[in-house]
mmCIF file of C-alpha atoms in Angstrom:
data_model
loop_
_atom_site.group_PDB
_atom_site.id
_atom_site.type_symbol
_atom_site.label_atom_id
_atom_site.label_comp_id
_atom_site.label_asym_id
_atom_site.label_seq_id
_atom_site.Cartn_x
_atom_site.Cartn_y
_atom_site.Cartn_z
ATOM 1 C CA MET A 3 -88.952 -231.254 -67.780
ATOM 2 C CA ALA A 4 -92.046 -230.822 -69.439
ATOM 3 C CA THR A 5 -92.195 -230.296 -73.378
ATOM 4 C CA THR A 6 -94.031 -226.821 -72.675
ATOM 5 C CA ASP A 7 -91.548 -225.804 -69.932
ATOM 6 C CA ARG A 8 -89.117 -226.575 -72.747
ATOM 7 C CA HIS A 9 -90.650 -224.688 -75.416
ATOM 8 C CA VAL A 10 -90.876 -221.840 -73.132
ATOM 9 C CA THR A 11 -87.464 -221.641 -72.139
ATOM 10 C CA THR A 12 -86.471 -222.161 -75.755
ATOM 11 C CA LEU A 13 -88.923 -218.489 -76.754
ATOM 12 C CA ALA A 14 -86.943 -217.067 -73.950
ATOM 13 C CA LEU A 15 -83.283 -217.870 -75.475
ATOM 14 C CA ALA A 16 -84.438 -216.777 -79.129
ATOM 15 C CA HIS A 17 -85.739 -213.456 -77.355
ATOM 16 C CA ALA A 18 -82.833 -212.830 -75.456
ATOM 17 C CA LEU A 19 -80.494 -213.819 -78.681
ATOM 18 C CA SER A 20 -82.763 -211.150 -80.497
ATOM 19 C CA ALA A 21 -81.922 -208.483 -78.095
ATOM 20 C CA ALA A 22 -78.349 -208.846 -77.919
ATOM 21 C CA GLU A 23 -78.173 -208.883 -81.929
ATOM 22 C CA ARG A 24 -79.289 -205.074 -80.950
ATOM 23 C CA GLY A 25 -76.075 -204.578 -78.530
ATOM 24 C CA LEU A 26 -78.620 -205.018 -75.538
ATOM 25 C CA ALA A 27 -76.714 -207.273 -72.346
ATOM 26 C CA VAL A 28 -78.448 -210.084 -71.165
ATOM 27 C CA ILE A 29 -79.524 -212.719 -68.340
ATOM 28 C CA PRO A 30 -81.815 -215.836 -68.013
ATOM 29 C CA LEU A 31 -84.568 -214.950 -65.570
ATOM 30 C CA SER A 32 -87.006 -217.426 -63.634
ATOM 31 C CA ARG A 33 -90.949 -216.877 -63.670
ATOM 32 C CA THR A 34 -89.968 -214.997 -60.319
ATOM 33 C CA LYS A 35 -88.429 -211.998 -62.346
ATOM 34 C CA LEU A 36 -84.999 -212.761 -60.547
ATOM 35 C CA PRO A 37 -82.000 -213.899 -62.026
ATOM 36 C CA ALA A 38 -82.460 -217.833 -62.888
ATOM 37 C CA LEU A 39 -79.220 -218.603 -61.786
ATOM 38 C CA ARG A 40 -78.153 -218.705 -58.100
ATOM 39 C CA SER A 41 -74.983 -217.033 -56.894
ATOM 40 C CA PRO A 42 -72.065 -219.574 -56.907
ATOM 41 C CA HIS A 43 -71.354 -217.687 -53.170
ATOM 42 C CA HIS A 44 -74.771 -217.917 -52.088
ATOM 43 C CA ALA A 45 -73.924 -219.777 -48.591
ATOM 44 C CA GLU A 46 -71.025 -216.801 -48.169
ATOM 45 C CA ALA A 47 -72.845 -214.066 -49.098
ATOM 46 C CA GLY A 48 -75.098 -214.778 -46.691
ATOM 47 C CA HIS A 49 -77.965 -215.496 -49.111
ATOM 48 C CA SER A 50 -77.583 -212.879 -51.279
ATOM 49 C CA GLU A 51 -77.421 -212.501 -55.248
ATOM 50 C CA ALA A 52 -75.466 -209.861 -57.194
ATOM 51 C CA GLY A 53 -78.153 -207.987 -58.989
ATOM 52 C CA HIS A 54 -80.855 -209.110 -56.569
ATOM 53 C CA ALA A 55 -83.874 -206.908 -56.245
ATOM 54 C CA GLU A 56 -87.027 -207.640 -53.884
ATOM 55 C CA ALA A 57 -90.595 -206.575 -54.442
ATOM 56 C CA ASP A 58 -91.810 -204.158 -51.841
ATOM 57 C CA HIS A 59 -95.576 -204.116 -50.753
ATOM 58 C CA SER A 60 -96.754 -202.153 -53.692
ATOM 59 C CA GLY A 61 -95.179 -205.082 -56.094
ATOM 60 C CA ALA A 62 -92.636 -202.581 -57.144
ATOM 61 C CA ARG A 63 -89.039 -204.066 -57.737
ATOM 62 C CA HIS A 64 -86.351 -202.186 -56.054
ATOM 63 C CA ASP A 65 -82.916 -202.354 -55.001
ATOM 64 C CA THR A 66 -82.565 -203.326 -51.168
ATOM 65 C CA PRO A 67 -79.364 -203.413 -49.376
ATOM 66 C CA ARG A 68 -77.860 -206.927 -49.077
ATOM 67 C CA PRO A 69 -74.166 -208.162 -48.181
ATOM 68 C CA THR A 70 -71.778 -207.729 -50.881
ATOM 69 C CA PRO A 71 -70.717 -210.916 -52.853
ATOM 70 C CA PRO A 72 -67.399 -211.963 -53.198
ATOM 71 C CA CYS A 73 -66.794 -210.678 -56.754
ATOM 72 C CA HIS A 74 -68.855 -209.623 -59.337
ATOM 73 C CA GLY A 75 -67.716 -212.576 -61.714
ATOM 74 C CA GLU A 76 -64.156 -212.772 -61.212
ATOM 75 C CA CYS A 77 -64.276 -216.231 -59.916
ATOM 76 C CA GLY A 78 -65.537 -217.589 -63.764
ATOM 77 C CA ARG A 79 -68.631 -219.124 -62.488
ATOM 78 C CA LEU A 80 -71.939 -218.051 -63.585
ATOM 79 C CA GLY A 81 -74.670 -216.881 -61.242
ATOM 80 C CA HIS A 82 -73.751 -213.017 -60.846
ATOM 81 C CA GLY A 83 -76.960 -211.409 -61.576
ATOM 82 C CA VAL A 84 -76.568 -208.575 -63.856
ATOM 83 C CA TYR A 85 -72.953 -209.051 -63.779
ATOM 84 C CA ASP A 86 -73.302 -212.296 -66.095
ATOM 85 C CA ALA A 87 -75.035 -209.945 -68.863
ATOM 86 C CA SER A 88 -73.989 -210.381 -72.134
ATOM 87 C CA THR A 89 -74.201 -209.818 -76.062
ATOM 88 C CA ASP A 90 -72.417 -212.988 -77.083
ATOM 89 C CA PRO A 91 -74.621 -215.505 -78.416
ATOM 90 C CA ARG A 92 -72.181 -218.247 -77.046
ATOM 91 C CA ARG A 93 -72.220 -217.122 -73.614
ATOM 92 C CA ILE A 94 -75.942 -216.266 -73.797
ATOM 93 C CA ARG A 95 -76.587 -220.015 -74.822
ATOM 94 C CA GLU A 96 -74.092 -221.042 -72.193
ATOM 95 C CA LEU A 97 -76.229 -219.037 -69.460
ATOM 96 C CA PHE A 98 -79.714 -220.753 -70.421
ATOM 97 C CA ALA A 99 -77.781 -224.069 -70.611
ATOM 98 C CA ALA A 100 -77.264 -223.622 -66.915
ATOM 99 C CA ALA A 101 -80.484 -222.841 -66.174
ATOM 100 C CA PRO A 102 -83.182 -224.810 -68.078
ATOM 101 C CA TRP A 103 -85.936 -223.261 -65.752
ATOM 102 C CA ALA A 104 -85.676 -219.976 -67.525
ATOM 103 C CA THR A 105 -88.795 -218.402 -68.804
ATOM 104 C CA GLY A 106 -87.205 -214.953 -69.370
ATOM 105 C CA TYR A 107 -84.644 -213.001 -69.565
ATOM 106 C CA GLY A 108 -83.411 -209.303 -68.447
ATOM 107 C CA ILE A 109 -81.857 -206.690 -69.844
ATOM 108 C CA ALA A 110 -79.057 -205.067 -68.085
ATOM 109 C CA CYS A 111 -79.403 -201.204 -68.056
ATOM 110 C CA GLY A 112 -76.530 -198.763 -68.029
ATOM 111 C CA LEU A 113 -74.215 -200.762 -70.530
ATOM 112 C CA PRO A 114 -72.701 -199.445 -73.420
ATOM 113 C CA PRO A 115 -73.762 -198.940 -76.546
ATOM 114 C CA HIS A 116 -77.274 -197.721 -75.397
ATOM 115 C CA HIS A 117 -76.333 -196.847 -71.619
ATOM 116 C CA LEU A 118 -80.146 -198.401 -71.305
ATOM 117 C CA ILE A 119 -82.371 -196.073 -68.369
ATOM 118 C CA GLY A 120 -85.829 -197.789 -67.923
ATOM 119 C CA VAL A 121 -88.772 -195.977 -66.888
ATOM 120 C CA ASP A 122 -90.932 -198.377 -65.172
ATOM 121 C CA LEU A 123 -94.721 -196.887 -64.660
ATOM 122 C CA ASP A 124 -96.163 -199.503 -62.115
ATOM 123 C CA THR A 125 -99.957 -200.015 -61.611
ATOM 124 C CA LYS A 126 -99.673 -201.774 -58.111
ATOM 125 C CA SER A 127 -99.240 -198.635 -55.949
ATOM 126 C CA GLY A 128 -102.387 -197.163 -56.390
ATOM 127 C CA ALA A 129 -101.012 -194.321 -57.979
ATOM 128 C CA ASP A 130 -101.529 -193.249 -61.415
ATOM 129 C CA ALA A 131 -98.112 -193.371 -62.646
ATOM 130 C CA SER A 132 -98.417 -192.286 -66.465
ATOM 131 C CA ALA A 133 -100.391 -189.226 -65.469
ATOM 132 C CA ALA A 134 -97.820 -188.413 -62.695
ATOM 133 C CA LEU A 135 -95.142 -188.599 -65.614
ATOM 134 C CA ARG A 136 -97.186 -186.456 -67.821
ATOM 135 C CA GLU A 137 -97.439 -183.514 -65.192
ATOM 136 C CA LEU A 138 -93.661 -184.132 -64.608
ATOM 137 C CA ALA A 139 -93.268 -183.281 -68.311
ATOM 138 C CA LEU A 140 -95.537 -180.482 -68.475
ATOM 139 C CA ARG A 141 -93.776 -178.982 -65.068
ATOM 140 C CA HIS A 142 -90.536 -179.556 -66.547
ATOM 141 C CA LEU A 143 -90.931 -178.717 -70.125
ATOM 142 C CA PHE A 144 -89.948 -182.278 -71.531
ATOM 143 C CA THR A 145 -91.561 -184.731 -73.847
ATOM 144 C CA ILE A 146 -90.870 -188.510 -74.065
ATOM 145 C CA PRO A 147 -89.674 -189.260 -77.846
ATOM 146 C CA GLU A 148 -90.888 -191.973 -79.506
ATOM 147 C CA THR A 149 -88.868 -195.181 -78.208
ATOM 148 C CA VAL A 150 -89.504 -198.706 -77.339
ATOM 149 C CA VAL A 151 -92.384 -199.566 -74.494
ATOM 150 C CA VAL A 152 -92.952 -202.680 -73.136
ATOM 151 C CA THR A 153 -96.292 -204.063 -71.334
ATOM 152 C CA THR A 154 -96.148 -205.932 -68.130
ATOM 153 C CA PRO A 155 -98.573 -208.391 -67.448
ATOM 154 C CA SER A 156 -100.119 -206.089 -64.496
ATOM 155 C CA GLY A 157 -101.106 -203.173 -66.913
ATOM 156 C CA GLY A 158 -98.140 -201.084 -66.452
ATOM 157 C CA ARG A 159 -95.364 -199.705 -68.680
ATOM 158 C CA HIS A 160 -91.406 -199.783 -69.184
ATOM 159 C CA ILE A 161 -90.167 -196.863 -71.493
ATOM 160 C CA TRP A 162 -86.822 -197.183 -72.817
ATOM 161 C CA LEU A 163 -84.658 -194.272 -72.925
ATOM 162 C CA SER A 164 -80.693 -194.206 -73.581
ATOM 163 C CA GLY A 165 -77.915 -192.035 -71.535
ATOM 164 C CA PRO A 166 -75.366 -190.160 -71.677
ATOM 165 C CA PRO A 167 -72.176 -192.726 -71.747
ATOM 166 C CA ASP A 168 -70.282 -190.110 -69.154
ATOM 167 C CA VAL A 169 -73.652 -190.184 -66.781
ATOM 168 C CA VAL A 170 -74.426 -192.828 -64.350
ATOM 169 C CA VAL A 171 -78.161 -193.048 -63.487
ATOM 170 C CA PRO A 172 -79.009 -194.594 -60.458
ATOM 171 C CA ASN A 173 -81.737 -197.083 -59.656
ATOM 172 C CA SER A 174 -84.571 -195.558 -57.425
ATOM 173 C CA ALA A 175 -88.143 -196.506 -56.673
ATOM 174 C CA GLY A 176 -90.857 -193.701 -56.385
ATOM 175 C CA ARG A 177 -88.258 -191.055 -56.191
ATOM 176 C CA LEU A 178 -89.667 -188.737 -58.976
ATOM 177 C CA ALA A 179 -92.941 -189.950 -57.926
ATOM 178 C CA PRO A 180 -95.443 -192.866 -56.532
ATOM 179 C CA GLY A 181 -95.590 -195.433 -59.173
ATOM 180 C CA ILE A 182 -92.556 -194.100 -60.690
ATOM 181 C CA ASP A 183 -89.390 -196.544 -60.601
ATOM 182 C CA ILE A 184 -85.844 -196.108 -62.413
ATOM 183 C CA ARG A 185 -83.862 -199.013 -63.598
ATOM 184 C CA GLY A 186 -80.332 -197.718 -63.941
ATOM 185 C CA ALA A 187 -76.860 -198.611 -63.797
ATOM 186 C CA GLY A 188 -76.645 -202.199 -62.028
ATOM 187 C CA GLY A 189 -80.296 -202.753 -62.964
ATOM 188 C CA TYR A 190 -82.059 -204.609 -65.225
ATOM 189 C CA LEU A 191 -85.729 -204.693 -67.212
ATOM 190 C CA VAL A 192 -87.478 -207.525 -68.013
ATOM 191 C CA GLY A 193 -87.442 -208.164 -71.551
ATOM 192 C CA PRO A 194 -90.301 -208.211 -74.362
ATOM 193 C CA GLY A 195 -91.440 -212.237 -74.569
ATOM 194 C CA SER A 196 -90.608 -213.207 -71.002
ATOM 195 C CA ARG A 197 -93.031 -215.089 -69.248
ATOM 196 C CA THR A 198 -93.376 -214.545 -65.825
ATOM 197 C CA GLU A 199 -95.720 -216.400 -62.904
ATOM 198 C CA HIS A 200 -98.097 -213.282 -63.743
ATOM 199 C CA GLY A 201 -98.081 -213.471 -67.518
ATOM 200 C CA VAL A 202 -96.061 -212.047 -70.650
ATOM 201 C CA TYR A 203 -94.421 -209.176 -71.565
ATOM 202 C CA GLY A 204 -94.998 -207.489 -74.776
ATOM 203 C CA THR A 205 -94.120 -204.435 -76.791
ATOM 204 C CA VAL A 206 -96.859 -201.295 -77.456
ATOM 205 C CA PRO A 207 -97.890 -202.118 -81.255
ATOM 206 C CA GLY A 208 -94.992 -200.158 -83.335
ATOM 207 C CA THR A 209 -92.190 -199.664 -80.777
ATOM 208 C CA ALA A 210 -90.663 -203.188 -81.029
ATOM 209 C CA ARG A 211 -87.671 -202.338 -83.336
ATOM 210 C CA LEU A 212 -87.185 -198.717 -82.362
ATOM 211 C CA PRO A 213 -83.931 -197.720 -80.816
ATOM 212 C CA PRO A 214 -83.945 -196.567 -77.499
ATOM 213 C CA ALA A 215 -84.416 -192.900 -77.939
ATOM 214 C CA PRO A 216 -82.201 -190.532 -76.010
ATOM 215 C CA CYS A 217 -83.239 -189.270 -72.351
ATOM 216 C CA PRO A 218 -84.581 -185.755 -72.334
ATOM 217 C CA PRO A 219 -82.208 -183.596 -70.696
ATOM 218 C CA ALA A 220 -84.651 -181.971 -68.489
ATOM 219 C CA LEU A 221 -85.577 -185.875 -67.499
ATOM 220 C CA LEU A 222 -82.135 -186.820 -66.921
ATOM 221 C CA ARG A 223 -81.686 -184.041 -64.718
ATOM 222 C CA LEU A 224 -84.526 -185.504 -62.628
ATOM 223 C CA LEU A 225 -83.052 -188.961 -62.392
ATOM 224 C CA MET A 226 -80.043 -187.634 -60.806
ATOM 225 C CA PRO A 227 -79.586 -187.366 -56.732
ATOM 226 C CA PRO A 228 -79.052 -184.035 -55.602
ATOM 227 C CA PRO A 229 -75.559 -183.212 -55.455
ATOM 228 C CA ARG A 230 -73.768 -183.230 -52.079
ATOM 229 C CA ALA A 231 -71.751 -180.088 -51.710
ATOM 230 C CA PRO A 232 -68.724 -181.198 -50.192
ATOM 231 C CA HIS A 233 -67.971 -178.385 -47.608
ATOM 232 C CA ALA A 234 -71.485 -176.888 -46.930
ATOM 233 C CA THR A 235 -73.254 -177.394 -44.122
ATOM 234 C CA PRO A 236 -76.863 -178.043 -43.980
ATOM 235 C CA PRO A 237 -78.905 -175.818 -42.108
ATOM 236 C CA ARG A 238 -80.046 -177.030 -38.458
ATOM 237 C CA THR A 239 -83.720 -177.849 -38.204
ATOM 238 C CA GLY A 240 -85.021 -177.886 -34.982
ATOM 239 C CA PRO A 241 -87.390 -181.086 -34.478
ATOM 240 C CA ASP A 242 -90.519 -179.097 -34.052
ATOM 241 C CA THR A 243 -90.036 -176.984 -36.895
ATOM 242 C CA ALA A 244 -89.261 -179.572 -38.862
ATOM 243 C CA VAL A 245 -92.327 -181.032 -37.831
ATOM 244 C CA GLN A 246 -94.472 -178.447 -38.863
ATOM 245 C CA GLN A 247 -92.595 -178.134 -42.287
ATOM 246 C CA GLY A 248 -92.969 -181.791 -43.311
ATOM 247 C CA GLN A 249 -96.813 -182.612 -41.976
ATOM 248 C CA GLY A 250 -97.924 -182.720 -45.668
ATOM 249 C CA LEU A 251 -95.236 -185.604 -46.010
ATOM 250 C CA VAL A 252 -96.579 -187.559 -42.934
ATOM 251 C CA GLN A 253 -100.107 -186.981 -43.993
ATOM 252 C CA PHE A 254 -98.989 -188.451 -47.427
ATOM 253 C CA VAL A 255 -97.678 -191.424 -45.917
ATOM 254 C CA LEU A 256 -101.057 -191.899 -43.896
ATOM 255 C CA ALA A 257 -102.741 -191.737 -46.450
ATOM 256 C CA ALA A 258 -101.461 -194.948 -47.775
ATOM 257 C CA HIS A 259 -103.613 -197.792 -48.406
ATOM 258 C CA GLU A 260 -102.429 -201.284 -48.578
ATOM 259 C CA GLY A 261 -100.035 -201.979 -51.215
ATOM 260 C CA GLN A 262 -98.479 -198.513 -51.660
ATOM 261 C CA ARG A 263 -97.613 -197.807 -48.241
ATOM 262 C CA ASN A 264 -93.652 -198.748 -48.656
ATOM 263 C CA ILE A 265 -93.532 -196.482 -51.761
ATOM 264 C CA ARG A 266 -95.093 -193.629 -50.364
ATOM 265 C CA LEU A 267 -92.917 -193.843 -46.979
ATOM 266 C CA PHE A 268 -89.609 -193.897 -49.555
ATOM 267 C CA TRP A 269 -91.152 -191.136 -51.688
ATOM 268 C CA ALA A 270 -91.427 -189.060 -48.417
ATOM 269 C CA ALA A 271 -88.485 -189.974 -46.725
ATOM 270 C CA CYS A 272 -86.518 -188.856 -49.872
ATOM 271 C CA ARG A 273 -88.403 -185.264 -50.047
ATOM 272 C CA ALA A 274 -87.638 -184.762 -46.505
ATOM 273 C CA TYR A 275 -84.187 -185.661 -46.908
ATOM 274 C CA GLU A 276 -83.385 -183.201 -49.827
ATOM 275 C CA ASN A 277 -85.280 -180.892 -48.229
ATOM 276 C CA GLY A 278 -82.940 -180.785 -45.163
ATOM 277 C CA ILE A 279 -85.510 -181.985 -42.517
ATOM 278 C CA GLY A 280 -84.919 -186.016 -43.400
ATOM 279 C CA GLU A 281 -83.298 -186.741 -40.012
ATOM 280 C CA ALA A 282 -85.566 -184.734 -37.691
ATOM 281 C CA LEU A 283 -88.752 -185.841 -39.604
ATOM 282 C CA ALA A 284 -87.520 -189.545 -39.319
ATOM 283 C CA PRO A 285 -89.293 -190.444 -36.140
ATOM 284 C CA GLN A 286 -92.819 -188.992 -37.637
ATOM 285 C CA LEU A 287 -92.247 -190.783 -40.877
ATOM 286 C CA THR A 288 -91.883 -194.064 -38.727
ATOM 287 C CA ASP A 289 -94.630 -193.333 -36.544
ATOM 288 C CA ALA A 290 -96.952 -192.778 -39.548
ATOM 289 C CA ALA A 291 -95.290 -195.928 -41.393
ATOM 290 C CA LEU A 292 -96.419 -198.059 -37.987
ATOM 291 C CA ARG A 293 -99.845 -196.729 -38.142
ATOM 292 C CA VAL A 294 -100.563 -197.405 -41.648
ATOM 293 C CA GLY A 295 -99.229 -201.189 -40.945
ATOM 294 C CA LEU A 296 -95.563 -201.385 -41.750
ATOM 295 C CA THR A 297 -93.190 -202.892 -39.228
ATOM 296 C CA HIS A 298 -90.910 -200.813 -37.239
ATOM 297 C CA ARG A 299 -88.085 -202.795 -39.416
ATOM 298 C CA GLU A 300 -89.578 -202.183 -42.514
ATOM 299 C CA ALA A 301 -89.910 -198.312 -41.857
ATOM 300 C CA HIS A 302 -86.430 -198.213 -40.890
ATOM 301 C CA SER A 303 -84.799 -199.729 -43.433
ATOM 302 C CA THR A 304 -86.978 -197.722 -46.376
ATOM 303 C CA ILE A 305 -85.983 -194.166 -44.333
ATOM 304 C CA ALA A 306 -82.556 -195.571 -44.487
ATOM 305 C CA SER A 307 -82.639 -196.147 -48.219
ATOM 306 C CA ALA A 308 -83.620 -192.847 -48.795
ATOM 307 C CA ALA A 309 -80.828 -191.064 -46.576
ATOM 308 C CA ARG A 310 -78.407 -193.079 -48.812
ATOM 309 C CA LEU A 311 -79.842 -192.146 -51.753
ATOM 310 C CA THR A 312 -80.012 -188.846 -51.394
ATOM 311 C CA GLY A 313 -76.477 -188.500 -50.294
ATOM 312 C CA GLN A 314 -77.384 -188.381 -46.420
ATOM 313 C CA ALA A 315 -76.416 -191.754 -44.965
#
């Protein structure tokens, strides 16, 4: 390994150890922002890795259904993604020693003591995520408190917030608004000081040593999927009525440019299912997705993910 590469890995380890001192559980990442250690169950799990996230057309990273690995680390071996995350310096050094190619580190979300929630304001979708968050804050009467803000190589930002210990915040991509992704339980954030193939993650001046601030209650409510009534039967909506009600969502997908097609489809499908017209509108959303350049498989997978997230699958 070249001296420069060793220096980058050593620096990433130092940043990871510093984060661990603050109670943040970490794992080593590769230049692609994926966990640096391959799953020991790679072959038997259909080439899946725990905690693995994919990039969609917009470059936003979100959870993609994968075959479940045989264990979450019970086997005692390394390579279980976020399930390897630790605050123990000896364990962290062991992880990095097993991945000398690591150039960064990931911070596991949802774990005590901070129960970290990451609000990822992406710039690659073509949407103004910062403006969308400000609009949400005005509409729902909350403000983002002073907290850690991490800058990304693409010009995006990660806002760190802490959640209540008894609340599990799910990961989502674009559910709040296009360009806003949420990292919750089972997800991770790229830590400041990490070097990726696109550049280095940093912190907004003055925020590096702040503790993650509590998530505003109004925002926390928005982050939770709508509850599914156990005995309520959703109103039946005929295909014609659904198409008429969902024309705005269909047009939203049709207006997507390259780089924002998948995230717009996901957002529109989530809204459709939340409004009780998801199943009836799915063919129209699929057709719109095909017209803007997605494949049928991509469209079907994205709409199915929206159905699962909203509790309709």
